[in-house]
Amino acid sequence: MRRLAAALAVSVLALAGCAQDFDKGPEGKVAEKIKDGKKFYLVVDPAKGGEETKFRVSKYDYHDCNRGSKYPKCVDD
């Protein structure tokens, strides 16, 4: 029983380390997608004016958001 509990604890800690939680960027339209090695970025043109903003996202968000789609709606769909 102790081995099972220890194995479960190790697997939970390993999975927790894999989670990617990046800050959300501004609302707007995806202007560009950039892949730099294993890092994924979106460039968003804000809906309320201002400068384009580049920010890091998970690979899942990168693949879910196409150029021209509305961010962050493309992540939530």
PDB file of C-alpha atoms in Angstrom:
ATOM      1  CA  MET A   1       0.000   0.000   0.000  1.00  0.00           C
ATOM      2  CA  ARG A   2       2.840   2.375   0.785  1.00  0.00           C
ATOM      3  CA  ARG A   3       4.405   1.767  -2.621  1.00  0.00           C
ATOM      4  CA  LEU A   4       1.149   2.631  -4.341  1.00  0.00           C
ATOM      5  CA  ALA A   5       0.803   5.839  -2.323  1.00  0.00           C
ATOM      6  CA  ALA A   6       4.420   6.800  -3.048  1.00  0.00           C
ATOM      7  CA  ALA A   7       4.010   6.107  -6.778  1.00  0.00           C
ATOM      8  CA  LEU A   8       0.820   8.148  -6.861  1.00  0.00           C
ATOM      9  CA  ALA A   9       2.484  11.083  -5.092  1.00  0.00           C
ATOM     10  CA  VAL A  10       5.419  11.037  -7.525  1.00  0.00           C
ATOM     11  CA  SER A  11       3.124  10.956 -10.574  1.00  0.00           C
ATOM     12  CA  VAL A  12       0.999  13.835  -9.246  1.00  0.00           C
ATOM     13  CA  LEU A  13       4.103  15.962  -8.673  1.00  0.00           C
ATOM     14  CA  ALA A  14       5.419  15.121 -12.135  1.00  0.00           C
ATOM     15  CA  LEU A  15       2.143  16.151 -13.778  1.00  0.00           C
ATOM     16  CA  ALA A  16       1.972  19.363 -11.758  1.00  0.00           C
ATOM     17  CA  GLY A  17       5.391  20.336 -13.105  1.00  0.00           C
ATOM     18  CA  CYS A  18       4.189  19.914 -16.699  1.00  0.00           C
ATOM     19  CA  ALA A  19       1.315  22.362 -16.444  1.00  0.00           C
ATOM     20  CA  GLN A  20       1.868  25.589 -18.366  1.00  0.00           C
ATOM     21  CA  ASP A  21       0.150  28.642 -17.005  1.00  0.00           C
ATOM     22  CA  PHE A  22       1.003  31.833 -18.865  1.00  0.00           C
ATOM     23  CA  ASP A  23      -0.493  35.273 -18.336  1.00  0.00           C
ATOM     24  CA  LYS A  24      -3.282  36.108 -20.760  1.00  0.00           C
ATOM     25  CA  GLY A  25      -2.609  38.795 -23.300  1.00  0.00           C
ATOM     26  CA  PRO A  26      -4.899  41.675 -24.203  1.00  0.00           C
ATOM     27  CA  GLU A  27      -8.204  41.175 -25.984  1.00  0.00           C
ATOM     28  CA  GLY A  28      -7.932  41.696 -29.709  1.00  0.00           C
ATOM     29  CA  LYS A  29      -7.270  40.041 -33.040  1.00  0.00           C
ATOM     30  CA  VAL A  30      -4.410  37.578 -33.561  1.00  0.00           C
ATOM     31  CA  ALA A  31      -2.027  39.304 -35.958  1.00  0.00           C
ATOM     32  CA  GLU A  32       0.801  36.770 -35.979  1.00  0.00           C
ATOM     33  CA  LYS A  33       1.862  33.390 -34.580  1.00  0.00           C
ATOM     34  CA  ILE A  34       5.521  32.763 -33.710  1.00  0.00           C
ATOM     35  CA  LYS A  35       7.150  29.448 -32.833  1.00  0.00           C
ATOM     36  CA  ASP A  36      10.654  29.679 -31.353  1.00  0.00           C
ATOM     37  CA  GLY A  37      11.898  26.176 -30.675  1.00  0.00           C
ATOM     38  CA  LYS A  38       9.530  24.808 -28.044  1.00  0.00           C
ATOM     39  CA  LYS A  39       8.168  28.238 -27.131  1.00  0.00           C
ATOM     40  CA  PHE A  40       4.954  29.527 -28.680  1.00  0.00           C
ATOM     41  CA  TYR A  41       3.909  33.173 -29.002  1.00  0.00           C
ATOM     42  CA  LEU A  42       0.916  35.101 -30.279  1.00  0.00           C
ATOM     43  CA  VAL A  43       0.991  38.714 -31.435  1.00  0.00           C
ATOM     44  CA  VAL A  44      -2.337  40.420 -30.772  1.00  0.00           C
ATOM     45  CA  ASP A  45      -3.582  43.728 -32.156  1.00  0.00           C
ATOM     46  CA  PRO A  46      -5.651  45.145 -29.255  1.00  0.00           C
ATOM     47  CA  ALA A  47      -9.343  45.808 -29.865  1.00  0.00           C
ATOM     48  CA  LYS A  48      -9.187  49.211 -28.147  1.00  0.00           C
ATOM     49  CA  GLY A  49      -6.207  50.595 -30.029  1.00  0.00           C
ATOM     50  CA  GLY A  50      -2.652  50.620 -28.796  1.00  0.00           C
ATOM     51  CA  GLU A  51       0.386  48.674 -29.897  1.00  0.00           C
ATOM     52  CA  GLU A  52       0.532  45.036 -30.906  1.00  0.00           C
ATOM     53  CA  THR A  53       1.524  42.832 -27.991  1.00  0.00           C
ATOM     54  CA  LYS A  54       3.618  39.666 -28.173  1.00  0.00           C
ATOM     55  CA  PHE A  55       3.143  37.149 -25.365  1.00  0.00           C
ATOM     56  CA  ARG A  56       3.874  33.510 -24.671  1.00  0.00           C
ATOM     57  CA  VAL A  57       1.100  30.906 -24.765  1.00  0.00           C
ATOM     58  CA  SER A  58       0.837  27.138 -24.389  1.00  0.00           C
ATOM     59  CA  LYS A  59       1.198  24.997 -27.486  1.00  0.00           C
ATOM     60  CA  TYR A  60      -2.518  24.187 -27.226  1.00  0.00           C
ATOM     61  CA  ASP A  61      -3.513  27.868 -27.292  1.00  0.00           C
ATOM     62  CA  TYR A  62      -1.060  28.420 -30.167  1.00  0.00           C
ATOM     63  CA  HIS A  63      -2.719  25.711 -32.234  1.00  0.00           C
ATOM     64  CA  ASP A  64      -6.277  26.793 -31.306  1.00  0.00           C
ATOM     65  CA  CYS A  65      -5.797  30.428 -32.376  1.00  0.00           C
ATOM     66  CA  ASN A  66      -5.497  31.252 -36.062  1.00  0.00           C
ATOM     67  CA  ARG A  67      -4.454  34.568 -37.589  1.00  0.00           C
ATOM     68  CA  GLY A  68      -7.434  36.897 -37.638  1.00  0.00           C
ATOM     69  CA  SER A  69      -9.301  35.128 -34.830  1.00  0.00           C
ATOM     70  CA  LYS A  70     -10.417  36.957 -31.715  1.00  0.00           C
ATOM     71  CA  TYR A  71      -8.247  36.444 -28.647  1.00  0.00           C
ATOM     72  CA  PRO A  72      -8.996  35.103 -25.985  1.00  0.00           C
ATOM     73  CA  LYS A  73     -12.210  33.696 -27.525  1.00  0.00           C
ATOM     74  CA  CYS A  74     -10.118  31.342 -29.695  1.00  0.00           C
ATOM     75  CA  VAL A  75      -8.709  29.801 -26.492  1.00  0.00           C
ATOM     76  CA  ASP A  76     -12.119  29.323 -24.873  1.00  0.00           C
ATOM     77  CA  ASP A  77     -13.805  27.669 -27.870  1.00  0.00           C
TER      78      ASP A  77
END
